[in-house]
Coordinates of C-alpha atoms in Angstrom, one line a residue:
Chain A
D1 CA 74.1 108.7 91.0
A2 CA 77.2 107.5 92.7
G3 CA 79.5 108.5 89.8
V4 CA 82.4 106.5 88.5
I5 CA 83.7 104.1 91.2
Q6 CA 87.2 102.9 91.4
S7 CA 88.9 100.5 93.7
P8 CA 91.2 100.3 95.4
R9 CA 91.9 104.0 96.1
H10 CA 95.5 103.3 97.0
E11 CA 97.7 100.3 96.2
V12 CA 101.2 99.6 97.3
T13 CA 102.9 96.6 96.0
E14 CA 106.3 95.1 95.3
M15 CA 108.0 94.9 91.9
G16 CA 106.9 91.7 90.1
Q17 CA 103.5 91.4 91.7
E18 CA 100.3 91.4 89.8
V19 CA 98.1 94.5 90.3
T20 CA 94.4 94.7 89.4
L21 CA 92.5 98.0 89.3
R22 CA 88.7 98.0 89.1
C23 CA 86.2 100.4 87.7
K24 CA 82.4 100.7 87.8
P25 CA 81.2 103.3 85.2
I26 CA 78.1 105.4 85.6
S27 CA 75.0 103.4 84.8
G28 CA 73.9 103.9 81.2
H29 CA 77.2 105.2 79.9
N30 CA 78.4 103.5 76.8
S31 CA 82.1 104.4 76.8
L32 CA 84.8 103.6 79.4
F33 CA 88.3 105.0 79.4
W34 CA 91.5 104.1 81.4
Y35 CA 94.0 106.9 81.9
R36 CA 97.4 107.1 83.6
Q37 CA 98.6 110.3 85.2
T38 CA 102.2 111.2 86.1
M39 CA 104.0 114.4 86.6
M40 CA 106.3 113.7 83.6
R41 CA 103.8 112.5 81.1
G42 CA 100.6 114.2 82.2
L43 CA 97.3 112.4 81.4
E44 CA 97.7 109.5 79.1
L45 CA 94.9 107.5 77.5
L46 CA 95.7 103.8 77.9
I47 CA 92.6 102.1 76.4
Y48 CA 88.9 102.7 75.8
F49 CA 85.8 100.7 75.3
N50 CA 82.6 101.3 73.5
N51 CA 79.7 99.1 74.5
N52 CA 82.1 96.8 76.3
V53 CA 84.3 96.3 73.2
P54 CA 87.9 97.6 73.2
I55 CA 88.3 100.2 70.5
D56 CA 91.8 101.5 70.8
D57 CA 94.5 100.1 73.0
S58 CA 97.4 101.9 71.4
G59 CA 98.1 103.7 74.6
M60 CA 98.8 100.6 76.6
P61 CA 102.5 100.8 77.3
E62 CA 103.4 97.2 76.9
D63 CA 102.2 93.6 77.1
R64 CA 102.4 93.7 80.9
F65 CA 99.2 95.8 80.8
S66 CA 95.8 94.3 79.9
A67 CA 92.2 95.5 80.3
K68 CA 88.9 93.9 80.2
M69 CA 85.3 94.9 80.3
P70 CA 83.2 91.8 80.8
N71 CA 79.9 93.7 81.1
A72 CA 78.6 97.2 81.0
S73 CA 79.1 97.8 84.7
F74 CA 82.6 96.6 85.3
S75 CA 86.1 96.9 83.9
T76 CA 89.6 95.9 85.1
L77 CA 93.1 97.1 84.3
K78 CA 95.7 94.5 85.2
I79 CA 99.5 95.0 85.3
Q80 CA 101.6 91.8 85.5
P81 CA 104.3 91.9 86.5
S82 CA 104.4 95.4 87.9
E83 CA 107.5 97.6 87.8
P84 CA 108.4 100.8 89.8
R85 CA 107.9 102.9 86.6
D86 CA 104.3 101.9 86.7
S87 CA 103.8 104.0 89.8
A88 CA 101.1 106.6 88.9
V89 CA 97.5 107.6 89.4
Y90 CA 95.2 105.6 87.3
F91 CA 91.9 107.1 86.4
C92 CA 88.8 105.5 84.9
A93 CA 86.3 107.7 83.1
S94 CA 82.9 107.0 81.5
S95 CA 80.9 108.8 78.9
P96 CA 77.3 108.6 77.7
K97 CA 78.6 109.0 74.1
L98 CA 75.6 110.5 72.5
A99 CA 74.9 109.1 69.0
G100 CA 76.9 111.0 66.4
G101 CA 78.9 113.1 68.8
T102 CA 81.6 113.1 71.5
D103 CA 80.4 113.7 75.0
T104 CA 81.6 114.6 78.4
Q105 CA 83.8 112.2 80.2
Y106 CA 83.3 111.7 83.9
F107 CA 86.3 110.7 85.9
G108 CA 86.5 108.4 88.9
P109 CA 88.5 109.3 92.0
G110 CA 91.5 107.4 90.8
T111 CA 93.8 104.7 92.1
R112 CA 97.2 105.8 93.4
L113 CA 99.6 102.9 92.6
T114 CA 103.0 102.7 94.2
V115 CA 105.3 99.9 93.1
L116 CA 108.3 99.5 95.3
Chain B
G1 CA 96.4 111.8 64.7
E2 CA 95.2 114.7 66.8
N3 CA 97.7 116.7 68.8
V4 CA 96.8 119.3 71.5
E5 CA 99.3 121.9 72.7
Q6 CA 98.5 123.9 75.8
H7 CA 100.1 127.2 77.0
P8 CA 101.3 128.4 79.4
S9 CA 102.4 125.4 81.6
T10 CA 102.2 127.6 84.7
L11 CA 100.3 130.9 85.4
S12 CA 100.4 133.1 88.4
V13 CA 97.9 135.9 88.9
Q14 CA 96.7 138.2 91.6
E15 CA 93.3 137.6 93.1
G16 CA 90.8 139.6 91.1
D17 CA 92.8 139.5 87.9
S18 CA 91.9 137.6 84.8
A19 CA 93.6 134.4 83.6
V20 CA 93.7 133.1 80.0
I21 CA 94.9 129.6 78.9
K22 CA 95.3 128.8 75.3
C23 CA 95.2 125.5 73.4
T24 CA 95.9 124.6 69.8
Y25 CA 94.8 121.5 68.0
S26 CA 95.9 119.9 64.8
D27 CA 92.9 118.1 63.3
S28 CA 90.3 120.3 61.7
A29 CA 87.8 117.5 62.0
S30 CA 87.8 117.8 65.8
N31 CA 84.4 119.2 67.0
Y32 CA 84.3 119.0 70.8
F33 CA 86.5 120.9 73.2
P34 CA 86.1 120.5 76.9
W35 CA 88.0 122.1 79.8
Y36 CA 88.7 120.2 83.0
K37 CA 89.9 121.5 86.4
Q38 CA 91.9 119.2 88.7
E39 CA 92.5 120.3 92.2
L40 CA 95.4 118.7 94.1
G41 CA 94.8 115.1 94.8
K42 CA 91.4 115.1 93.1
R43 CA 89.9 113.9 89.9
P44 CA 89.7 116.1 86.7
Q45 CA 86.2 117.6 86.6
L46 CA 84.5 119.3 83.6
I47 CA 84.1 123.0 84.0
I48 CA 83.0 124.1 80.6
D49 CA 82.9 122.8 77.0
I50 CA 82.2 124.0 73.5
R51 CA 81.3 122.4 70.3
S52 CA 82.5 123.5 66.8
N53 CA 79.2 125.1 65.8
V54 CA 79.7 127.8 68.5
G55 CA 82.3 130.5 68.8
E56 CA 82.0 131.4 72.5
K57 CA 80.3 130.1 75.6
K58 CA 80.1 131.6 79.1
D59 CA 79.3 130.3 82.5
Q60 CA 79.5 132.9 85.2
R61 CA 83.2 133.8 85.6
I62 CA 84.5 131.4 83.0
A63 CA 84.3 131.5 79.3
V64 CA 85.7 129.6 76.3
T65 CA 86.3 130.9 72.8
L66 CA 86.9 128.8 69.7
N67 CA 88.6 129.9 66.5
K68 CA 88.1 127.0 64.0
T69 CA 90.0 128.7 61.3
A70 CA 93.1 129.1 63.4
K71 CA 92.4 125.8 65.3
H72 CA 92.8 127.2 68.7
F73 CA 90.5 127.7 71.7
S74 CA 91.0 129.5 75.0
L75 CA 89.7 129.5 78.6
H76 CA 89.1 132.8 80.2
I77 CA 88.6 133.2 84.0
T78 CA 87.6 136.6 85.2
E79 CA 87.8 137.9 88.8
T80 CA 90.0 135.1 89.9
Q81 CA 89.7 133.7 93.4
P82 CA 92.1 131.6 95.4
E83 CA 89.9 128.6 95.0
D84 CA 90.5 128.8 91.2
S85 CA 94.0 127.6 91.9
A86 CA 94.3 124.2 90.2
V87 CA 95.6 122.4 87.1
Y88 CA 93.5 123.1 84.0
F89 CA 93.4 120.7 81.1
C90 CA 92.0 121.4 77.6
A91 CA 91.0 118.5 75.4
A92 CA 89.8 117.9 71.8
S93 CA 87.8 115.2 70.3
T94 CA 89.4 112.9 67.7
P95 CA 87.7 111.7 64.5
P96 CA 85.8 109.7 63.8
S97 CA 83.7 112.0 66.1
N98 CA 81.5 109.3 67.5
T99 CA 84.2 107.4 69.4
G100 CA 84.2 109.5 72.5
K101 CA 88.0 109.7 72.6
L102 CA 89.6 112.9 73.8
I103 CA 93.2 114.1 73.4
F104 CA 94.3 116.2 76.4
G105 CA 96.8 119.0 76.6
Q106 CA 99.6 118.9 79.1
G107 CA 97.9 121.1 81.6
T108 CA 98.3 124.6 83.1
T109 CA 99.0 125.1 86.8
L110 CA 97.1 128.2 87.8
Q111 CA 98.1 129.9 91.1
V112 CA 95.9 132.7 92.3
K113 CA 97.7 134.8 94.9
P114 CA 95.5 136.4 97.6

């Protein structure tokens, strides 16, 4: 199994530009999570999906952030317009979510985003 | 909602000593408690987990203990080695238990001095 795949691994962009981060979860996993990690705030959950449906987006910082999961094997996190304070490492994670219980989350390698 | 507090934020030990990291959680309905290790520039990776029907779990040099009454759980690393140096995160599930959502602690930076 290839694990969770994220692209790009690094992204440098200028303030005001649109940024799209991509994630392919582990095949067969039912849940997908987007996290943001910074030194100041640690690991923050932005949004998560169960069976492609967004369940909780209360962690999305503002309307500039949006996420989609059009099918079980692909998700995107979009920032438009981007700002320097969005600079962080963005992780995607997936989980098999066994029926009736919480299960292990497997993290992708992350996308390091720098907004100049 | 669930809140997870993790202590200490940094921990420095000599190689061969033991290290203990503690976490407290607020919601008594939480029933799954994983620990993740994140090396510099890498992704968080699960090292051990425990469910609420178990009080202790061991895997070689690492162990986790859970006290449901006090709502805290701890990670124990024995015979520490330099390669144990990393940031460690605890997490707790949030009800309803079948959502898969975890709340993470702030992390503990462990330094093992050779």
